Amino acid sequence: MTNNLIEVKNLKKYYQVQKGFVETLLARKIDFIKAVDKISFNIRKGEVFGLAGESGSGKTTTGRLILGLTEPTEGKIFFDNIDISSLSPSEMRSFRKKMQIIFQDPYASLNPRMKVGDSIGHSLLIHKICNEAEKRELVLDIMTKVGLTPSKILCEKYPHQLSGGQRQRAVIARALILQPELIVADEPIAMADVSVRATILKLMMDLKNEFNLTYLFITHDLATTKYICDRIAIMYLGKIFEMGTIYDVYSNPKHPYTIALLSAVPVPDPKARRKHLIPRGEIPSPINPPPGCRFHPRCPKVMDICSKKEPELIDTGNKHLVACHLK
Ligand code: SF4
């Protein structure tokens, strides 16, 4: 037995590129967007695991695959040692209660025609956990726990009548009401005002302890992960480039891409002068990504071998994994 809540093995998600009729006839091969391309990692029970990278790196697709919202092309996902990637839709339904998501945009993820209390408690009825009267009690209770008070008044409001911070608390309450074990938080503070970001993060960490939660924290913001994650994986074009404890990755980044990303993280010292190592050029297309190391067209340390051979993700010590020929 392991201490893993989630184990992902050789996970792939390819999307076929849709083409017009003539284009399909003329094309010699089918193109795929390689959103996630053979990645493996584990999330231990009770930890906050960060998945970071620029837009298009595959981090959100990975979250959706774990939640069963998207079918994998290949690979396995284990939840508490049970292979959930091969479950039927009805078998998967019971696992859905154990895994919930907090979306990036709370406004878009709440039904504008539903009262906030009904949105929060809707999943209780879907999963036939309680009746309408019991639902109200559970909704008021979870609203109080996430600081959405006075709960009896706010549960009667519609999403547009709440502030941005209150809406974010509402989607957190909705994710927690089924008492899940895993929360996939997809850029949970990206849409929040700067003034409420710290409050929301603190709330999430308090709730983690109170409800014994495990988080998959998806973000492009490395400044945030530093303060809340236990371990982190850096993704680029569907691949994991570096993975390890927050301390190891931040104090001793080994992959040139991680080094570049970290150089752009602000430091709370007005006198500090740091060189921003912005990778050159644009992120290449995930359709036919560059051969060898996918970062080679942008890498400041590129060598001959880099365009020919893909580096493997290997342990450089203390489970600090890096995929680079330089390591
Ligand atoms: Fe740069 Fe080569 Fe390392 Fe890729 S393998 S990150 S191109 S040095």
XYZ file of C-alpha atoms and ligand atoms in Angstrom:
335
model
C 0.000 0.000 0.000
C 1.171 3.515 -0.764
C 0.371 6.876 0.711
C -0.751 8.136 -2.692
C -4.244 9.476 -3.221
C -3.613 9.941 -6.938
C -1.173 8.101 -9.150
C -0.886 8.999 -12.816
C 1.024 6.654 -15.106
C 2.065 7.413 -18.690
C -1.013 9.580 -19.204
C -1.710 10.864 -22.722
C -4.443 13.007 -24.165
C -4.357 13.655 -27.906
C -7.087 15.571 -29.732
C -7.527 14.954 -33.446
C -7.277 18.199 -35.422
C -10.562 18.773 -37.254
C -10.103 19.650 -40.933
C -12.399 20.453 -43.838
C -13.452 17.741 -46.323
C -10.973 18.711 -49.075
C -8.184 19.277 -46.607
C -8.812 15.809 -45.132
C -8.681 14.228 -48.618
C -5.420 15.969 -49.468
C -3.763 15.422 -46.111
C -1.414 12.486 -45.955
C -1.737 12.061 -42.218
C -4.024 12.841 -39.328
C -2.755 15.586 -37.036
C -3.181 15.499 -33.273
C -2.868 18.145 -30.610
C -0.725 16.480 -27.980
C -2.243 18.219 -24.970
C -0.791 15.752 -22.464
C 1.992 13.487 -23.637
C 2.974 10.570 -21.427
C 3.258 12.096 -17.986
C 3.550 10.302 -14.659
C 3.288 11.688 -11.125
C 1.671 11.000 -7.798
C -0.186 13.133 -5.269
C 0.187 12.045 -1.671
C -2.704 12.100 0.761
C -2.976 15.468 2.476
C -0.497 17.325 0.299
C -0.860 20.348 -1.961
C 0.586 19.395 -5.331
C 1.170 22.239 -7.773
C 0.951 21.829 -11.537
C 2.442 24.926 -13.114
C 3.245 26.176 -16.570
C 2.286 28.667 -19.222
C -1.012 28.593 -21.085
C -1.132 25.534 -23.376
C 1.186 23.444 -21.206
C -1.493 20.794 -20.580
C -2.029 21.427 -16.866
C -5.792 22.015 -17.067
C -6.256 18.977 -19.341
C -4.390 16.911 -16.756
C -6.800 18.097 -14.050
C -9.815 17.244 -16.218
C -8.398 13.780 -16.940
C -7.993 13.061 -13.238
C -11.572 14.151 -12.579
C -12.889 11.938 -15.369
C -14.216 14.945 -17.308
C -12.085 13.925 -20.300
C -11.146 10.413 -21.402
C -7.444 9.637 -21.636
C -5.977 8.525 -24.957
C -3.593 6.247 -23.080
C -2.320 5.713 -19.574
C -3.716 4.991 -16.135
C -5.068 7.053 -13.250
C -5.320 5.482 -9.810
C -7.417 6.984 -7.008
C -6.474 5.459 -3.663
C -4.963 2.480 -5.550
C -8.089 1.899 -7.671
C -7.726 2.266 -11.434
C -10.385 4.855 -12.265
C -9.310 5.239 -15.889
C -11.069 1.979 -16.823
C -14.299 2.430 -14.841
C -17.693 2.551 -16.533
C -19.629 5.862 -16.301
C -21.883 4.448 -13.541
C -18.895 3.158 -11.547
C -17.200 6.535 -12.027
C -20.235 8.332 -10.563
C -19.467 7.177 -7.021
C -15.876 8.412 -7.378
C -17.055 11.836 -8.564
C -18.165 12.612 -4.993
C -14.610 12.134 -3.819
C -13.144 14.557 -6.357
C -14.374 18.093 -6.866
C -13.156 21.074 -8.844
C -12.877 24.788 -8.160
C -12.970 26.566 -11.514
C -11.037 29.662 -12.467
C -14.068 31.860 -13.126
C -16.617 31.646 -10.284
C -19.073 33.861 -12.153
C -19.151 31.568 -15.189
C -19.308 28.394 -13.095
C -22.403 29.423 -11.087
C -25.776 29.173 -12.791
C -26.994 32.808 -13.059
C -30.629 31.674 -12.763
C -30.095 29.627 -9.595
C -29.982 31.062 -6.109
C -26.554 30.663 -4.570
C -27.821 28.243 -1.911
C -29.418 26.042 -4.570
C -26.212 26.002 -6.632
C -24.169 25.001 -3.596
C -26.566 22.196 -2.631
C -27.472 20.979 -6.127
C -24.997 18.083 -6.111
C -26.509 16.732 -2.857
C -29.762 16.117 -4.723
C -28.016 14.746 -7.827
C -26.198 12.167 -5.720
C -29.397 11.522 -3.679
C -27.595 12.253 -0.430
C -30.449 14.055 1.301
C -33.885 15.580 0.893
C -34.687 19.253 0.317
C -34.994 20.133 4.025
C -31.733 18.426 4.981
C -30.065 20.095 2.009
C -30.832 23.550 3.395
C -29.202 22.712 6.724
C -26.074 21.324 5.018
C -25.869 24.333 2.692
C -26.134 26.849 5.536
C -23.524 24.920 7.493
C -20.966 24.831 4.658
C -21.638 28.485 3.801
C -20.801 29.429 7.386
C -17.627 27.329 7.272
C -16.362 29.131 4.159
C -17.235 32.537 5.620
C -20.237 33.198 3.362
C -22.279 34.904 6.028
C -24.983 35.779 6.953
C -25.709 32.456 5.256
C -29.517 32.623 5.539
C -29.532 35.883 3.576
C -26.776 35.124 1.065
C -28.180 31.704 0.117
C -31.254 33.494 -1.290
C -29.158 35.778 -3.532
C -28.270 35.244 -7.180
C -24.596 35.134 -8.267
C -24.667 38.661 -9.727
C -25.735 40.006 -6.320
C -22.542 38.747 -4.642
C -19.091 40.322 -4.663
C -16.216 38.576 -6.466
C -14.822 37.274 -3.172
C -18.241 35.963 -2.085
C -18.710 34.184 -5.412
C -15.323 32.510 -4.988
C -16.384 31.365 -1.497
C -19.621 30.027 -3.005
C -17.772 27.805 -5.506
C -15.492 26.578 -2.721
C -18.593 25.743 -0.644
C -20.111 23.922 -3.617
C -16.919 21.872 -4.038
C -16.826 20.965 -0.337
C -20.453 20.066 0.289
C -19.976 16.477 -0.911
C -17.056 16.062 1.515
C -14.520 15.183 -1.207
C -11.016 13.876 -0.593
C -9.412 15.629 -3.576
C -9.964 19.189 -4.761
C -8.659 20.173 -8.180
C -8.246 23.945 -7.933
C -7.802 25.323 -11.454
C -6.335 28.830 -11.160
C -8.680 29.457 -8.185
C -7.563 33.022 -7.550
C -6.756 34.153 -11.103
C -10.044 36.089 -11.442
C -10.106 37.405 -7.865
C -9.162 40.957 -6.950
C -5.621 41.245 -5.650
C -7.087 42.397 -2.317
C -8.963 39.104 -1.738
C -6.441 36.633 -3.181
C -4.547 36.125 0.067
C -7.823 35.719 1.984
C -9.080 33.053 -0.425
C -5.783 31.161 -0.288
C -5.776 31.270 3.515
C -9.361 30.024 3.529
C -8.415 27.137 1.220
C -5.529 26.140 3.471
C -7.684 26.359 6.625
C -10.355 24.207 4.967
C -7.708 21.721 3.854
C -6.789 21.125 7.482
C -10.369 21.094 8.728
C -11.648 18.676 6.044
C -8.441 16.651 5.632
C -8.253 17.525 1.929
C -5.679 16.910 -0.774
C -5.251 19.634 -3.415
C -4.122 19.576 -7.007
C -3.354 23.273 -7.473
C -3.185 24.261 -11.149
C -1.618 27.629 -11.859
C 0.615 29.732 -14.086
C 1.597 31.815 -11.054
C 4.794 30.511 -9.475
C 4.722 33.259 -6.852
C 1.634 31.678 -5.269
C 2.705 28.034 -5.405
C 5.759 28.849 -3.328
C 3.583 29.625 -0.324
C 1.001 26.867 -0.471
C 2.354 23.821 -2.314
C 4.334 20.942 -0.836
C 5.541 19.675 -4.208
C 5.351 20.995 -7.746
C 5.579 19.790 -11.352
C 6.502 22.220 -14.131
C 4.772 21.461 -17.439
C 5.552 22.580 -20.978
C 3.803 21.459 -24.186
C 2.224 18.416 -22.543
C 5.372 17.212 -20.761
C 6.674 17.463 -17.202
C 10.080 19.157 -17.257
C 10.840 19.302 -13.550
C 9.231 17.957 -10.385
C 10.176 17.968 -6.728
C 9.559 19.543 -3.362
C 8.888 23.254 -3.400
C 12.133 23.808 -1.525
C 14.255 21.852 -4.021
C 12.656 23.316 -7.142
C 12.712 26.933 -5.903
C 16.112 26.894 -4.213
C 17.849 24.785 -6.846
C 15.942 24.837 -10.166
C 17.709 22.619 -12.690
C 15.738 22.891 -15.903
C 16.416 26.030 -18.012
C 12.647 26.528 -18.416
C 12.048 26.451 -14.651
C 14.973 28.825 -14.161
C 13.431 31.242 -16.670
C 9.978 31.043 -15.066
C 11.370 31.597 -11.573
C 13.442 34.567 -12.709
C 10.175 36.362 -13.473
C 8.706 35.809 -9.981
C 8.691 39.119 -8.071
C 10.667 39.243 -4.839
C 9.490 41.327 -1.858
C 12.664 43.425 -1.794
C 12.675 46.772 -3.670
C 16.498 46.768 -3.748
C 16.787 43.305 -5.264
C 17.930 43.332 -8.899
C 17.325 40.139 -10.840
C 17.914 39.192 -14.417
C 14.706 38.123 -16.140
C 15.536 35.153 -18.335
C 12.599 35.240 -20.728
C 12.729 32.286 -23.139
C 13.112 33.523 -26.716
C 10.262 33.158 -29.227
C 6.725 31.869 -28.885
C 5.563 28.559 -27.446
C 5.565 26.130 -30.427
C 2.335 24.479 -31.578
C 1.316 21.324 -29.672
C 0.550 19.846 -33.124
C 3.862 18.316 -34.156
C 5.878 19.745 -31.258
C 9.628 20.236 -31.841
C 11.629 16.980 -31.989
C 13.988 16.045 -29.178
C 13.566 18.384 -26.246
C 10.404 20.418 -26.881
C 12.025 23.469 -25.328
C 15.057 23.453 -27.629
C 13.927 26.265 -30.025
C 13.653 28.613 -27.011
C 16.369 27.281 -24.725
C 19.396 29.518 -23.985
C 21.488 26.404 -23.218
C 20.571 24.394 -26.313
C 23.125 21.816 -27.529
C 23.325 19.615 -30.647
C 21.798 16.622 -28.921
C 18.748 18.601 -27.778
C 16.963 18.588 -31.155
C 17.737 14.910 -31.724
C 17.041 13.111 -28.475
C 14.227 13.672 -26.031
C 15.586 13.890 -22.473
C 13.978 11.552 -19.942
C 12.608 12.766 -16.641
C 15.093 11.312 -14.176
C 15.716 11.572 -10.462
C 18.681 13.834 -9.715
C 18.450 13.017 -5.999
C 15.836 13.423 -3.261
C 13.095 12.727 -5.847
C 13.946 15.980 -7.647
C 13.193 14.955 -11.227
C 14.461 16.837 -14.281
C 14.129 16.261 -18.048
C 17.196 17.970 -19.528
C 20.438 16.725 -21.103
C 22.340 19.158 -18.886
C 21.328 17.635 -15.556
Fe 17.728 23.130 -23.090
Fe 18.692 20.913 -24.159
Fe 18.012 20.941 -21.596
Fe 16.165 21.015 -23.494
S 17.553 19.332 -23.079
S 16.244 22.259 -21.685
S 17.151 22.266 -25.044
S 19.663 22.123 -22.563
